[in-house]
Tab-separated table of N, CA and C in Angstrom:
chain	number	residue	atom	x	y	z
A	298	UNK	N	2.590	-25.481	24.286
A	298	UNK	CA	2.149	-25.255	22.925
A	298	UNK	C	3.376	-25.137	22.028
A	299	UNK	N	3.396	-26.182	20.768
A	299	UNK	CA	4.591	-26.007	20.084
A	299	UNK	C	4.685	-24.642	18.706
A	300	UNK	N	5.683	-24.212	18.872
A	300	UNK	CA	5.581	-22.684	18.159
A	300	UNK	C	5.958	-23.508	16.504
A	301	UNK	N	5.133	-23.151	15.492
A	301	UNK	CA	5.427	-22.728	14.272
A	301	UNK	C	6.258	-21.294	13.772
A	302	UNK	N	6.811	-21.775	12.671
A	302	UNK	CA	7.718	-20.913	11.656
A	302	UNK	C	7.076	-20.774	10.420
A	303	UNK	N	7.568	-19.969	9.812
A	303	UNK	CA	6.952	-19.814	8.643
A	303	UNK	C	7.716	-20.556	7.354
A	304	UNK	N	9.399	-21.130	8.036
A	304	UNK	CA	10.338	-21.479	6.991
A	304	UNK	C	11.640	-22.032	8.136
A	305	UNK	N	12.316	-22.682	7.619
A	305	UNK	CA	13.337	-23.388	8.661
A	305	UNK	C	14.183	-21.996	8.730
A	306	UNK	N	14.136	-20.974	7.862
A	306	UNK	CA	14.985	-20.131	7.971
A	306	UNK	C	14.313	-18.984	8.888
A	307	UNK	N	13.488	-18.783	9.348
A	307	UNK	CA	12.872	-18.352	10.458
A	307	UNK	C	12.744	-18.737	11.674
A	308	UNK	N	13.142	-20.388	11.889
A	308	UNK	CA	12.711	-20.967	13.348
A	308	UNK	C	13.724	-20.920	14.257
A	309	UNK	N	15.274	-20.262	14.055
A	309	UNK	CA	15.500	-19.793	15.056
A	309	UNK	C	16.045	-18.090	15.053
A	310	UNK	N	14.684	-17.570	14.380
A	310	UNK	CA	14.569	-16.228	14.477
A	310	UNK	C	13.721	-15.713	15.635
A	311	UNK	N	12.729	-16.266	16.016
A	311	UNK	CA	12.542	-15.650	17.185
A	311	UNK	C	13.298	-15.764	18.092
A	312	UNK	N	13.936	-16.604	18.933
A	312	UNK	CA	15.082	-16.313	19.827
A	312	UNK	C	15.856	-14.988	19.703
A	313	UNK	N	16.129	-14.676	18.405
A	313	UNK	CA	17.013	-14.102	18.133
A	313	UNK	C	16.501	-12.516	18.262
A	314	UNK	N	14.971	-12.534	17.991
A	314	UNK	CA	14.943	-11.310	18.105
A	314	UNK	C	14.289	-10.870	19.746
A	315	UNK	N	14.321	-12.298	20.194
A	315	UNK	CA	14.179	-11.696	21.967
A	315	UNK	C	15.530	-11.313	22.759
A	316	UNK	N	17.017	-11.956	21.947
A	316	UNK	CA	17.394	-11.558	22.240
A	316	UNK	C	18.070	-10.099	21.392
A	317	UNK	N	17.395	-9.167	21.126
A	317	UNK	CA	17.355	-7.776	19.954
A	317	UNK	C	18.636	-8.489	19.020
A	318	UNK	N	18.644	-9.591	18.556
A	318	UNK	CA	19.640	-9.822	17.212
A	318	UNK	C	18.999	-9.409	15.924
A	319	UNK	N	17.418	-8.909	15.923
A	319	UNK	CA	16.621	-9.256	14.435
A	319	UNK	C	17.234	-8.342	13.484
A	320	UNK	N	18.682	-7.649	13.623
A	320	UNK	CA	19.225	-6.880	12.953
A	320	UNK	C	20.006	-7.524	11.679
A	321	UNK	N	20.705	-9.116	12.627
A	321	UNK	CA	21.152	-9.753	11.256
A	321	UNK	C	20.290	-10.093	10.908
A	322	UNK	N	19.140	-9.974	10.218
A	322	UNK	CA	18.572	-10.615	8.959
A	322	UNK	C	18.475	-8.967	8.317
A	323	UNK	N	18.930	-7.963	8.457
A	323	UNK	CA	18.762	-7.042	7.815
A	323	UNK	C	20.092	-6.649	6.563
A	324	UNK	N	20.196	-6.223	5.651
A	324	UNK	CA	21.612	-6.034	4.757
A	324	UNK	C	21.363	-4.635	4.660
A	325	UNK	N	22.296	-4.310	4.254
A	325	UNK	CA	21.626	-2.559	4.079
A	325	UNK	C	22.613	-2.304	2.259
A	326	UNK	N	21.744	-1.520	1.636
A	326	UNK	CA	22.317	-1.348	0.222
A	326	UNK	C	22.435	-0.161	0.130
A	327	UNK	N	23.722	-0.052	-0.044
A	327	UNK	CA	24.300	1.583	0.112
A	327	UNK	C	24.164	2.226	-0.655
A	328	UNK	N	23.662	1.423	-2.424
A	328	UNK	CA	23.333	2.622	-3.492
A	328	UNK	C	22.123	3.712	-2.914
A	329	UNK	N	20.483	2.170	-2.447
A	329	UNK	CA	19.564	3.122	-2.267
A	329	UNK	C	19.068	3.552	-0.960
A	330	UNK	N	20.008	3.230	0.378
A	330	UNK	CA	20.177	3.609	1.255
A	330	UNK	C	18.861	2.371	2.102
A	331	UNK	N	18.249	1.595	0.905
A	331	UNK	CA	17.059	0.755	1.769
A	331	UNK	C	18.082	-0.132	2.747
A	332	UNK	N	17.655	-0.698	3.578
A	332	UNK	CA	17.675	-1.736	5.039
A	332	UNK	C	16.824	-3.229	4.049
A	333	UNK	N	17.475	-4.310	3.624
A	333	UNK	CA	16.383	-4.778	3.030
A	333	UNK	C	16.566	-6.231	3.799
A	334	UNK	N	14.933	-6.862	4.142
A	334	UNK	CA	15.051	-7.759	5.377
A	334	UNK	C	15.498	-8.864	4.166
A	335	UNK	N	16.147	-10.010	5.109
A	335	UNK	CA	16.756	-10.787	4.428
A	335	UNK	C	16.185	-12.274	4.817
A	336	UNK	N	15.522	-12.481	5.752
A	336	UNK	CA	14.487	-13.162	6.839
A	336	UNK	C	13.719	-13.872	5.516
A	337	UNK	N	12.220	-14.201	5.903
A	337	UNK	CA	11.153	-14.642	5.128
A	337	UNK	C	10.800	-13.478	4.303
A	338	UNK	N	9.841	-13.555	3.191
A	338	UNK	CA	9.392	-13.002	2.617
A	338	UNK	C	7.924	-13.934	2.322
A	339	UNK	N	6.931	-12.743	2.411
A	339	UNK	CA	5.978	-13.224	1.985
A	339	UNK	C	5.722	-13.205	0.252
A	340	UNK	N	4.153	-13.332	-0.026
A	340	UNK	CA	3.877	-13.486	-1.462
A	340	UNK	C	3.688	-12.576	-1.949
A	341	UNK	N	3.822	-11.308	-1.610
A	341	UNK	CA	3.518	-9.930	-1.575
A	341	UNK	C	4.636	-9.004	-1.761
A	342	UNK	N	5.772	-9.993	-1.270
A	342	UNK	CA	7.120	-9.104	-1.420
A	342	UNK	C	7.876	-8.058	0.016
A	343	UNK	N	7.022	-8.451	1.114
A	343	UNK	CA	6.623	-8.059	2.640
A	343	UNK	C	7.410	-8.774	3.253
A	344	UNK	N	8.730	-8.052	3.958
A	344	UNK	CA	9.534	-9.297	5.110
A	344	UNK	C	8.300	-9.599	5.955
A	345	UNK	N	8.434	-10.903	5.984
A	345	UNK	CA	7.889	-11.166	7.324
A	345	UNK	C	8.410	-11.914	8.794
A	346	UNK	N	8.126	-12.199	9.378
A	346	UNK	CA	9.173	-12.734	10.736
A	346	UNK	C	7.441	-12.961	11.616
A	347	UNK	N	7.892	-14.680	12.638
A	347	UNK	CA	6.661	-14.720	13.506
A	347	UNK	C	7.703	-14.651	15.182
A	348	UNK	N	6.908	-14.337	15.842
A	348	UNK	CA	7.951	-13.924	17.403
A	348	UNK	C	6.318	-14.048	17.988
A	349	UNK	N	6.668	-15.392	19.108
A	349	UNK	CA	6.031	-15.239	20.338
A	349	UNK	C	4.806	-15.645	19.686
A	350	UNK	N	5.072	-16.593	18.914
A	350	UNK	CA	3.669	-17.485	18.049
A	350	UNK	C	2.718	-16.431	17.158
A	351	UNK	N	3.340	-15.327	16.766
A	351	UNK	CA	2.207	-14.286	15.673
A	351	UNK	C	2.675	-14.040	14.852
A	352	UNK	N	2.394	-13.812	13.176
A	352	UNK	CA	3.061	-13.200	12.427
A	352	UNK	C	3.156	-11.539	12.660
A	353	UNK	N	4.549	-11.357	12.095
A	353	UNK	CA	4.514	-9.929	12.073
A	353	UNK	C	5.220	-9.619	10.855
A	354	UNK	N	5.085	-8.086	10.059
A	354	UNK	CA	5.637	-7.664	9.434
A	354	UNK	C	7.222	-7.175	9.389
A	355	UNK	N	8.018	-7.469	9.079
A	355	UNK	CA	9.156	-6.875	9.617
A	355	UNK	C	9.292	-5.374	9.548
A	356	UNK	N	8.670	-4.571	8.698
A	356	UNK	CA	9.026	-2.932	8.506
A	356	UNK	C	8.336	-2.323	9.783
A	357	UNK	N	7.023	-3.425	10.377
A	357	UNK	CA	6.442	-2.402	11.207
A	357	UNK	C	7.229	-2.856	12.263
A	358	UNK	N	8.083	-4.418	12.389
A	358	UNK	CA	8.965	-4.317	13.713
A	358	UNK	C	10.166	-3.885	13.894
A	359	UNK	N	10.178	-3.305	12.807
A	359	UNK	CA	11.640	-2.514	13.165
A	359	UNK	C	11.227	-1.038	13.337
A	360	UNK	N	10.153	-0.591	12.817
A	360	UNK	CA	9.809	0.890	12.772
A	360	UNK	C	9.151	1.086	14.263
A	361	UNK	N	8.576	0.116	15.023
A	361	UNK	CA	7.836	-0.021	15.986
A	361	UNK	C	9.483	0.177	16.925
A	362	UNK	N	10.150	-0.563	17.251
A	362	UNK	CA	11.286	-0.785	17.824
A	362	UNK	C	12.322	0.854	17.462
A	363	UNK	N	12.167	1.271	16.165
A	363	UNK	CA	13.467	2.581	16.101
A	363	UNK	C	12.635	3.647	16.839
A	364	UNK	N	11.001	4.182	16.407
A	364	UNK	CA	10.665	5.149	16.166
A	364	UNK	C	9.166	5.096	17.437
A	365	UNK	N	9.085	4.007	17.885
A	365	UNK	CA	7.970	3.881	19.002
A	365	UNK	C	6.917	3.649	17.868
A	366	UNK	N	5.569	3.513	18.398
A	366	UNK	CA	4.305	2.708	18.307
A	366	UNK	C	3.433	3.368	16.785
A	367	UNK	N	3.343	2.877	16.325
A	367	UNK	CA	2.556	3.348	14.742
A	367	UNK	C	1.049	3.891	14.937
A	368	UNK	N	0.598	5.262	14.940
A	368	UNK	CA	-0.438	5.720	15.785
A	368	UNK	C	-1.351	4.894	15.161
A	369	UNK	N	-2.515	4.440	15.783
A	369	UNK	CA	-3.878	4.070	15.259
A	369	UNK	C	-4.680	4.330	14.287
A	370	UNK	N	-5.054	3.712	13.236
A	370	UNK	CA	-5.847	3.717	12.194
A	370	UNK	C	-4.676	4.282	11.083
A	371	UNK	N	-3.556	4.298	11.432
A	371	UNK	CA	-2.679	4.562	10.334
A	371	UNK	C	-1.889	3.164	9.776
A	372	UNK	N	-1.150	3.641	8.508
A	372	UNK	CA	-0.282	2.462	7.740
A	372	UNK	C	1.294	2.947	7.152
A	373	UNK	N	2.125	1.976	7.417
A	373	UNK	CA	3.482	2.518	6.832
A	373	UNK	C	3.205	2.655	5.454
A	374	UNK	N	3.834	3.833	4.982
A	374	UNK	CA	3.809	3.608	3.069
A	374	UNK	C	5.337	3.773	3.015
A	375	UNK	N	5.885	2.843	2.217
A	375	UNK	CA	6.990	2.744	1.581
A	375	UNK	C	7.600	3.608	0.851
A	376	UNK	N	8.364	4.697	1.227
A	376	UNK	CA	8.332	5.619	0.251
A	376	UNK	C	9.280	5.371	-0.757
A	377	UNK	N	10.420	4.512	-0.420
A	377	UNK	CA	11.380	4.104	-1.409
A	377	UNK	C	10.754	2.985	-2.693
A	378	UNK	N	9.290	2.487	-2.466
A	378	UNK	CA	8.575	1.887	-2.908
A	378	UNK	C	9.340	-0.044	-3.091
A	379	UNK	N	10.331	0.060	-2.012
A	379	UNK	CA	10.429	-1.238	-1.947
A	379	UNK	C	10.051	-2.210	-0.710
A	380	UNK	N	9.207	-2.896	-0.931
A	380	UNK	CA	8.293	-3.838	-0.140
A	380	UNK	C	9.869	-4.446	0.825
A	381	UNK	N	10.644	-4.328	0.793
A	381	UNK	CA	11.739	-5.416	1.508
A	381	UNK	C	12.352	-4.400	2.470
A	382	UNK	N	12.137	-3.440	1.756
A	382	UNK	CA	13.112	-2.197	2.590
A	382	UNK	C	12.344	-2.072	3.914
A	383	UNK	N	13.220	-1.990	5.344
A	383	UNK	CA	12.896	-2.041	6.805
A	383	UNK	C	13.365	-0.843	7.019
A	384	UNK	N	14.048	0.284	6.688
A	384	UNK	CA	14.935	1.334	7.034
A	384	UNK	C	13.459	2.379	7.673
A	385	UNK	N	13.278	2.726	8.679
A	385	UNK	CA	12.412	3.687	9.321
A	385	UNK	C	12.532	5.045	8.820
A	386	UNK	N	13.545	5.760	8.203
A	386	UNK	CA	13.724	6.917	7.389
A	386	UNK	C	13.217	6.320	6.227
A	387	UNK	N	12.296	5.149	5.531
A	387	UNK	CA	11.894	5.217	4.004
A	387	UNK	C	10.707	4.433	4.499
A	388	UNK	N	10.321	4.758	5.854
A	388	UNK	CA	8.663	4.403	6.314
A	388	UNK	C	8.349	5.836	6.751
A	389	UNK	N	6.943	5.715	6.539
A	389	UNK	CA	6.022	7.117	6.979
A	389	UNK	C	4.204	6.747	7.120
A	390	UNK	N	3.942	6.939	8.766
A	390	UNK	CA	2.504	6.211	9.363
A	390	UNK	C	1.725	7.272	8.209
A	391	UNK	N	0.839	6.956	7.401
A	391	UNK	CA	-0.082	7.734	6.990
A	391	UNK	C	-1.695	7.249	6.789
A	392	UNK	N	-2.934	7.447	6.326
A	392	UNK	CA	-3.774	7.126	6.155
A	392	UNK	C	-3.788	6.106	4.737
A	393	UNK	N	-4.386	4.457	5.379
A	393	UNK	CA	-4.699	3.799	4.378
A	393	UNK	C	-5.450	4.563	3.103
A	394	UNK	N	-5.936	5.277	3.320
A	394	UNK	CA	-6.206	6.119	1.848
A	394	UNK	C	-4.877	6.918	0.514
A	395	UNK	N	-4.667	7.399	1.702
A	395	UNK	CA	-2.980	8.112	1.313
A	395	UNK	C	-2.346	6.798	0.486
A	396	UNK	N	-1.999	6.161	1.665
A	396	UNK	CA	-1.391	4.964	0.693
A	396	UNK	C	-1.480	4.243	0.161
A	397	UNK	N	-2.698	4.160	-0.400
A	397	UNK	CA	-3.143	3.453	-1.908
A	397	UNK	C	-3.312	4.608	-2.928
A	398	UNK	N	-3.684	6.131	-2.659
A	398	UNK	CA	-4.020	7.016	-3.863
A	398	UNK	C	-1.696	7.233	-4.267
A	399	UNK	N	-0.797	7.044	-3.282
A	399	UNK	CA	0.306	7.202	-3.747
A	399	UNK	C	1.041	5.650	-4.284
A	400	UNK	N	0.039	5.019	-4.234
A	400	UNK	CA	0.494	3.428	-4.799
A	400	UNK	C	0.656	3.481	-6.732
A	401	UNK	N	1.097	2.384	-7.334
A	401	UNK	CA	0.831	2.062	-8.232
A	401	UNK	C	-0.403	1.482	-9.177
A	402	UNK	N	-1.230	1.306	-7.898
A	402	UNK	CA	-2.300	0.300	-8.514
A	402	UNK	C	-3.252	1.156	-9.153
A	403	UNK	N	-4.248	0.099	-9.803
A	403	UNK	CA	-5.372	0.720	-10.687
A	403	UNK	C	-6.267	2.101	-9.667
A	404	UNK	N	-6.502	1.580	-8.164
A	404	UNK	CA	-7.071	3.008	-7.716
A	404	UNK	C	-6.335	4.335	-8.276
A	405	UNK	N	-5.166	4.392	-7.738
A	405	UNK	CA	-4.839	5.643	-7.929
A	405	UNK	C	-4.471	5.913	-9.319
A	406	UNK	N	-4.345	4.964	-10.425
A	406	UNK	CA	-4.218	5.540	-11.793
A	406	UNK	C	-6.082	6.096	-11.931
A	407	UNK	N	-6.890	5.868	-11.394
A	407	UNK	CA	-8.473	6.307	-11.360
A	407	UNK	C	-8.196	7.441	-10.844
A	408	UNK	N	-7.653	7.734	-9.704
A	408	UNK	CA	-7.656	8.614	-8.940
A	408	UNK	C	-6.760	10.100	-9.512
A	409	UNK	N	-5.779	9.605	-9.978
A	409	UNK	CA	-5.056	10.645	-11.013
A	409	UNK	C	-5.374	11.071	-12.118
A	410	UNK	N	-6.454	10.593	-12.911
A	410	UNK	CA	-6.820	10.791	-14.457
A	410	UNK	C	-7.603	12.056	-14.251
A	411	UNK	N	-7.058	12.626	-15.891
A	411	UNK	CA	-7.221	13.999	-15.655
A	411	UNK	C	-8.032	14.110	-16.567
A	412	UNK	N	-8.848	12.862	-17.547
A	412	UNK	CA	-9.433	13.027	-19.015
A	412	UNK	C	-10.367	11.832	-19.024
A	413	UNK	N	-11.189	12.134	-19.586
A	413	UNK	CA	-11.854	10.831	-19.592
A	413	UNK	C	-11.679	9.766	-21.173
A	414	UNK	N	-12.055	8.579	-21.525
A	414	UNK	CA	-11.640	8.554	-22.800
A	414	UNK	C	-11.542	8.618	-23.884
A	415	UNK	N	-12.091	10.068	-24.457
A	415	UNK	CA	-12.079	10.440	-25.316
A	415	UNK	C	-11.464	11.546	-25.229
A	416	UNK	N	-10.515	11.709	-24.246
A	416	UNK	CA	-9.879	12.734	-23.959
A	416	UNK	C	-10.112	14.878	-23.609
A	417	UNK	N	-11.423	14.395	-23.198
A	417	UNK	CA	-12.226	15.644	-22.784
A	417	UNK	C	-11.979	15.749	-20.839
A	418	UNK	N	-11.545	16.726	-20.834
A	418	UNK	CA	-11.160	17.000	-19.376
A	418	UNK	C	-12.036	17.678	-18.847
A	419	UNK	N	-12.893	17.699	-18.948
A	419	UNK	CA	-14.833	18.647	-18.286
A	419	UNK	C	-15.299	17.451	-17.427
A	420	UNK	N	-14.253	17.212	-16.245
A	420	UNK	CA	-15.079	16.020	-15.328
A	420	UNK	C	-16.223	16.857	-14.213
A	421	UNK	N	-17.153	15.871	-13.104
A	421	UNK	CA	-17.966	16.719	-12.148
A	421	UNK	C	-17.718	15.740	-11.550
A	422	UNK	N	-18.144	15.450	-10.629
A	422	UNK	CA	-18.504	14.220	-9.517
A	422	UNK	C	-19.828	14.408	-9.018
A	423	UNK	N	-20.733	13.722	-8.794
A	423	UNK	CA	-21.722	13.436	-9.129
A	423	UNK	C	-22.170	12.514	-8.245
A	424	UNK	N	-23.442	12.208	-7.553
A	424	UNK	CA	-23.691	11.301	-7.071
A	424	UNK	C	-24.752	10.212	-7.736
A	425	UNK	N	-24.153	8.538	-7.798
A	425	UNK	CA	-24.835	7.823	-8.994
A	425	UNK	C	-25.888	7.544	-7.708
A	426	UNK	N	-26.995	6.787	-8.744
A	426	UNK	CA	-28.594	5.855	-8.300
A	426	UNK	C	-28.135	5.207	-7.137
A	427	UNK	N	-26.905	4.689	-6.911
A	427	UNK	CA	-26.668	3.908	-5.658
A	427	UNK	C	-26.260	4.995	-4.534
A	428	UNK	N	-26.063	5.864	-4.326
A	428	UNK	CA	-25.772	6.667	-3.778
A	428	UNK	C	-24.090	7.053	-3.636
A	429	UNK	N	-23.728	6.636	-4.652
A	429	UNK	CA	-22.278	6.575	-4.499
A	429	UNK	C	-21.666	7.794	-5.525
A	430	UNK	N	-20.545	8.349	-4.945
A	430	UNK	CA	-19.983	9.181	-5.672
A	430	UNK	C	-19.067	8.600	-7.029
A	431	UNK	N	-19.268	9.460	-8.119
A	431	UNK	CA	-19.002	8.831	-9.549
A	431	UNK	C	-18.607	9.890	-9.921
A	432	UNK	N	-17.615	10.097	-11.112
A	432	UNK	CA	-17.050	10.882	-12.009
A	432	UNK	C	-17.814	10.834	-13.429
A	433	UNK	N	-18.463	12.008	-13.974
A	433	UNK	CA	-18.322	11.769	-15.254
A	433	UNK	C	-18.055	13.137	-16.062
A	434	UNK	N	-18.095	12.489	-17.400
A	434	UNK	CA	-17.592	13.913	-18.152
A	434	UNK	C	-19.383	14.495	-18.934
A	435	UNK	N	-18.763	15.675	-18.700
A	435	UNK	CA	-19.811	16.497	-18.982
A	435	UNK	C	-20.444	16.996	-20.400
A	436	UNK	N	-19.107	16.578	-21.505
A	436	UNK	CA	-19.283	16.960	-22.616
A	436	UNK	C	-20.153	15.136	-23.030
A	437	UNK	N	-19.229	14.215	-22.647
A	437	UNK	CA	-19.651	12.697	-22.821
A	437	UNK	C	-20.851	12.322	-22.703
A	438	UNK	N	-21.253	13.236	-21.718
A	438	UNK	CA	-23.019	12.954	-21.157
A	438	UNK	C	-23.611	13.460	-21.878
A	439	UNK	N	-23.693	15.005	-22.912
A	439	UNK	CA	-24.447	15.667	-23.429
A	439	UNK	C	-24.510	15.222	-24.817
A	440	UNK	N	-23.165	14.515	-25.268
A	440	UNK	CA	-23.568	13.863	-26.421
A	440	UNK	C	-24.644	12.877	-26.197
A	441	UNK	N	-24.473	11.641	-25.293
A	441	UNK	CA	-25.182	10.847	-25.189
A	441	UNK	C	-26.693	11.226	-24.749
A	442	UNK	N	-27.044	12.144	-24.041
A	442	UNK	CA	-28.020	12.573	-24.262
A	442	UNK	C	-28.839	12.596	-25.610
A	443	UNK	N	-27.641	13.565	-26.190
A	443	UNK	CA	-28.163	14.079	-27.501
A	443	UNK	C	-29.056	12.930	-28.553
A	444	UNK	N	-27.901	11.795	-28.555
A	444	UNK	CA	-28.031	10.447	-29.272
A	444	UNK	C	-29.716	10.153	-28.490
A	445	UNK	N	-29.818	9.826	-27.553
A	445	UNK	CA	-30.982	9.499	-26.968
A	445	UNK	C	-32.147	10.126	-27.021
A	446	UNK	N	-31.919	11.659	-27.194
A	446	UNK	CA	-33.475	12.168	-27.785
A	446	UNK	C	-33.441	11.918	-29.393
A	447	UNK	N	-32.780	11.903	-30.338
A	447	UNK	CA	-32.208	11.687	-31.612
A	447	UNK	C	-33.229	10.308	-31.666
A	448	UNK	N	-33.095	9.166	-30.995
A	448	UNK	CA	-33.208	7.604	-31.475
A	448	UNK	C	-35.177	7.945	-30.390
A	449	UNK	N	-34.991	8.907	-29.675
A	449	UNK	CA	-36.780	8.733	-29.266
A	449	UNK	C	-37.493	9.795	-30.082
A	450	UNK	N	-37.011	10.314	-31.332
A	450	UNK	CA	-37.512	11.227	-32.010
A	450	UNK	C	-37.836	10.295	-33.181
A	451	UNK	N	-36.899	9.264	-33.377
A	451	UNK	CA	-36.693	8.838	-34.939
A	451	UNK	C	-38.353	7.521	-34.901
């Protein structure tokens, strides 16, 4: 079976990391102490590297290799928040939850808001018609209430 690469600059990286070389594709930047892979990169900003015909991530094969096996149902979060960085002191296994509510993305700006938008901070959580848990504000609702017996009165 003939092995694929992901890039000519990968195809004689697996050799290299059977024989434990996968260190040169690493640079290390001494301002922010990251390890940053120098290998492929995916579209995501994720070293990646394939060994033994599979893709793999590079942070989890070097963290797998410094620090032993990444327990189950857990995920590295980046704490230096750079996707390139491989350094196992700026990885930490935590719950895929964890590491999206400490991400940048729209969840956790949801997840952090302390006001709703009109800037009234009287949130509840609540369970909506679908059975799903929902946030709302309490002052927001009682106006709208209000409006609604108002327009079945008029």
């Amino acid at each position: 079976m003939k092995q694929t690469f992901c890039s000519l600059k990968c195809s004689g990286l697996a050799q290299r990391l059977l024989t434990k070389d996968a260190y040169a594709f690493i640079e290390r930047d001494l301002a922010s102490e990251c390890w940053l892979w120098t290998g492929c990169v995916d579209h995501a900003g994720y070293g990646r590297l394939k060994r033994i015909g599979y893709p793999k991530l590079a942070h989890r094969f070097v963290y797998e290799r410094e620090r032993g096996s990444i327990p189950v149902g857990m995920t590295l979060d980046h704490l230096c928040r750079v996707r390139r960085c491989v350094n196992p002191d700026h990885l930490e296994p935590v719950s895929m939850r964890t590491n999206t509510l400490r991400g940048l993305g729209v969840t956790a700006q949801n997840a952090n808001k302390q006001q709703c938008l009109r800037g009234h901070s009287d949130f509840y959580v609540g369970i909506n018609r679908y059975g799903n848990p929902s946030r709302s504000c309490r002052v927001c609702n009682a106006a709208a209430a209000r409006r609604y017996q108002q327009r079945r009165r008029a």
